[in-house]
Coordinates of N, CA and C in Angstrom, one line a residue:
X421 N -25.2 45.4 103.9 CA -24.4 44.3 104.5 C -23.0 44.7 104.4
X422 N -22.4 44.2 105.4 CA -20.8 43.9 105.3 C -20.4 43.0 105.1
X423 N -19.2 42.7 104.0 CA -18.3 41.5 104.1 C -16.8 41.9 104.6
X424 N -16.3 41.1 105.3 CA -15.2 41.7 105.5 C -14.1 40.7 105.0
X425 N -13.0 41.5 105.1 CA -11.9 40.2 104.4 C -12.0 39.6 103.2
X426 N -13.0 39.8 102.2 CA -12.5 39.3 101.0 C -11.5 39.2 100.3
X427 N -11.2 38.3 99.5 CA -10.4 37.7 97.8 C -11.2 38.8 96.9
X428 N -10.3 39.6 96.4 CA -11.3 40.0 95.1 C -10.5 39.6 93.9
X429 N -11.3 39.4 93.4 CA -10.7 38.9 91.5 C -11.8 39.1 90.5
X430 N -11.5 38.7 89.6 CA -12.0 39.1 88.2 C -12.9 40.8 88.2
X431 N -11.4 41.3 88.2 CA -12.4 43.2 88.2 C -12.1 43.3 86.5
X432 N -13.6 44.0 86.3 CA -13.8 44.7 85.2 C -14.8 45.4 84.8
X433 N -14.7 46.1 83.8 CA -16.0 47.2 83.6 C -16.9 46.6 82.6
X434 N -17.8 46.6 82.9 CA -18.8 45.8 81.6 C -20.1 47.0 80.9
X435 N -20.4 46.5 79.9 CA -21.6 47.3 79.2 C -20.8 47.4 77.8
X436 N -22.0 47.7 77.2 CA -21.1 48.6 75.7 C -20.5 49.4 75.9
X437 N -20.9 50.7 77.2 CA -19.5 51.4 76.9 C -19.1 51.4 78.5
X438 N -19.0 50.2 79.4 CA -18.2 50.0 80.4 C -18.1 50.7 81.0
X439 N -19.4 51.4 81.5 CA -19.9 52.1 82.8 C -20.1 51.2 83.9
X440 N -20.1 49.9 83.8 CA -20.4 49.2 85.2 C -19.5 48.3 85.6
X441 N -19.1 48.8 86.9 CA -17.8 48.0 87.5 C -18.5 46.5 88.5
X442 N -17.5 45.6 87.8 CA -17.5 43.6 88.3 C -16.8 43.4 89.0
X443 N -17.5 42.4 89.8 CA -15.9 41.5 90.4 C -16.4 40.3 91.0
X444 N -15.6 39.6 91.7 CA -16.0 38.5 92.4 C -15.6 38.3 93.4
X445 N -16.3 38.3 94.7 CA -15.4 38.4 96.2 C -16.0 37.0 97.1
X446 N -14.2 36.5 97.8 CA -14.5 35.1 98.0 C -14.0 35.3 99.0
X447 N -14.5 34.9 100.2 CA -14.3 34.9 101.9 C -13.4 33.6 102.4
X448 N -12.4 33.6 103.3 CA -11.6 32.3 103.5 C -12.1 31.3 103.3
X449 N -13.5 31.2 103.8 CA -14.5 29.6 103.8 C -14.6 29.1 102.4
X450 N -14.1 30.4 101.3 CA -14.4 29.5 100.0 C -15.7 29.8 99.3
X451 N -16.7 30.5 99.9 CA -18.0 31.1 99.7 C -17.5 32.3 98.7
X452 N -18.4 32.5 97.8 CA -18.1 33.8 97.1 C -19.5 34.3 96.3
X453 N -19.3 35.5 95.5 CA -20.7 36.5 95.2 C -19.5 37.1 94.5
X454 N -20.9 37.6 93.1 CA -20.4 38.2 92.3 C -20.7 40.1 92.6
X455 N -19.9 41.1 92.6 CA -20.2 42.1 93.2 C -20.3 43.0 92.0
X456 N -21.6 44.0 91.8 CA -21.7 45.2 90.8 C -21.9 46.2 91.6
X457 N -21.4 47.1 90.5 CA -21.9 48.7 90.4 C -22.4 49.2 89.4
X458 N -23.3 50.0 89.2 CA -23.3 50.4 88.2 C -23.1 51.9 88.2
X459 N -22.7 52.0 87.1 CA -22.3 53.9 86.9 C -21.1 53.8 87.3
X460 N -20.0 53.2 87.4 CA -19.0 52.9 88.7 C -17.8 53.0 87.9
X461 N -17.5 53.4 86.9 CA -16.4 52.5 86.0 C -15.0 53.1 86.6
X462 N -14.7 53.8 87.0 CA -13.8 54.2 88.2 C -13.0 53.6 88.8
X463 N -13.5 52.6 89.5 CA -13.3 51.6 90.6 C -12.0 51.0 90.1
X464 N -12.5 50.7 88.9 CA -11.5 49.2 88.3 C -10.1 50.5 88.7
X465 N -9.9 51.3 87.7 CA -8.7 51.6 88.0 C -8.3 52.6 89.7
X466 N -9.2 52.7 90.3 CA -8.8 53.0 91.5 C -8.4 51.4 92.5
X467 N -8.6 50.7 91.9 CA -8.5 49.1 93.2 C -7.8 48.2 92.2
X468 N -7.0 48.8 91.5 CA -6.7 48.2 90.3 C -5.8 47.0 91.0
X469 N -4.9 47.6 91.8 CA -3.8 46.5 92.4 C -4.1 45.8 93.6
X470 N -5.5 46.1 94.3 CA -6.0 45.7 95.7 C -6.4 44.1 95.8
X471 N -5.8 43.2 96.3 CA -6.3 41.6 96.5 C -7.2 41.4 97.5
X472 N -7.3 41.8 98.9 CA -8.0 42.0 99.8 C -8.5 43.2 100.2
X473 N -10.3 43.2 100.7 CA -11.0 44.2 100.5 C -11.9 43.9 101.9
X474 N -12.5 45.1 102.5 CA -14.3 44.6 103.1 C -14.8 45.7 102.1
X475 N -16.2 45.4 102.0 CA -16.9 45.9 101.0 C -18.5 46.0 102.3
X476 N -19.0 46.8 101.2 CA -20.9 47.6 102.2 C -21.8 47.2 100.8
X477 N -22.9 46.8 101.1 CA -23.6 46.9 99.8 C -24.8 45.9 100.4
X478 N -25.8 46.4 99.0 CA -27.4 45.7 99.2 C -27.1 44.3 98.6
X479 N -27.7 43.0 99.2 CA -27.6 41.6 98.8 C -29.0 41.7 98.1
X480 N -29.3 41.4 96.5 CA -30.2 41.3 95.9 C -30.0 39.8 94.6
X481 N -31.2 39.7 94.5 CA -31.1 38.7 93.5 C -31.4 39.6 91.7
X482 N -30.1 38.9 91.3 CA -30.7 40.1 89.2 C -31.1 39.0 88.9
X483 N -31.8 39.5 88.4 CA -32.3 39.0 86.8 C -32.0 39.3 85.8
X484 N -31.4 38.9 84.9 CA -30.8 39.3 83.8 C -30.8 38.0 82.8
X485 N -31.2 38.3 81.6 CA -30.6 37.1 80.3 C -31.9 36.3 80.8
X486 N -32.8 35.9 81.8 CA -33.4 34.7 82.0 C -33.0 34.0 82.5
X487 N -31.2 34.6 83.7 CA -31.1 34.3 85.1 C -31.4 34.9 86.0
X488 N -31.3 33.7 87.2 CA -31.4 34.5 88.5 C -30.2 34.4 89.5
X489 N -29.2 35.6 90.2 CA -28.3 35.3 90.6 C -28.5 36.3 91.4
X490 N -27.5 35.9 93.0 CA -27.7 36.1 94.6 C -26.5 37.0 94.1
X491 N -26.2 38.8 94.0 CA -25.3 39.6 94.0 C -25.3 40.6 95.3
X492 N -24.1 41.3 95.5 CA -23.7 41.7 95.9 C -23.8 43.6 95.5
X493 N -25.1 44.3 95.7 CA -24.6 46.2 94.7 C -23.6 46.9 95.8
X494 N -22.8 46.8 95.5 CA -21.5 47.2 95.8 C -22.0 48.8 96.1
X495 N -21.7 49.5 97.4 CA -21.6 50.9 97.6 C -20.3 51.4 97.9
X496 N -19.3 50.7 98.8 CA -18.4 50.9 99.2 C -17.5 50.1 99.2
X497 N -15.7 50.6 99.2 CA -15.1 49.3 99.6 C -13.8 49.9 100.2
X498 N -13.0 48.7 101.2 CA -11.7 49.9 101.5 C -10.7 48.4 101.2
X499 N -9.1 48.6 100.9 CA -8.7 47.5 100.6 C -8.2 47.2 101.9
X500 N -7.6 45.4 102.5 CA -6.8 45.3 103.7 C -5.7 44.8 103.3
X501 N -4.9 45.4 104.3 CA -3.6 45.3 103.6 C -2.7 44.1 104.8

């Protein structure tokens, strides 16, 4: 999938040892999805200063903890400026 034009916010690297790159990307309409990578820890400081983005990635549902949540696996992203 493509999103294009995103808000991105809350970036960070999660795990014990913060190999997997987070965030949250929210489209004008106000809709938003939380976006991962994993293995990715990179990212954060490469997009460190980037507000707007489109992003490429598979729409899957995790499981995790004994939720279930509609994510975004992040493959790619470029910022717009």
């Amino acid at each position: 999938f493509l999103i294009r034009n995103c808000n991105i916010s809350n970036k960070k690297n999660l795990g014990k040892e913060k190999l997997h790159f987070s965030c949250t990307l929210m489209q004008e309409d106000g809709k938003y999805i939380k976006g991962i990578s994993f293995y990715s820890p990179e990212w954060l400081e490469q997009i460190e200063d980037w507000d707007k983005v489109d992003v490429v990635g598979n729409i899957k549902i995790n499981e995790w903890n004994g939720e279930k949540n509609i994510e975004i696996f992040l493959e790619d992203m470029r910022e717009i400026e």
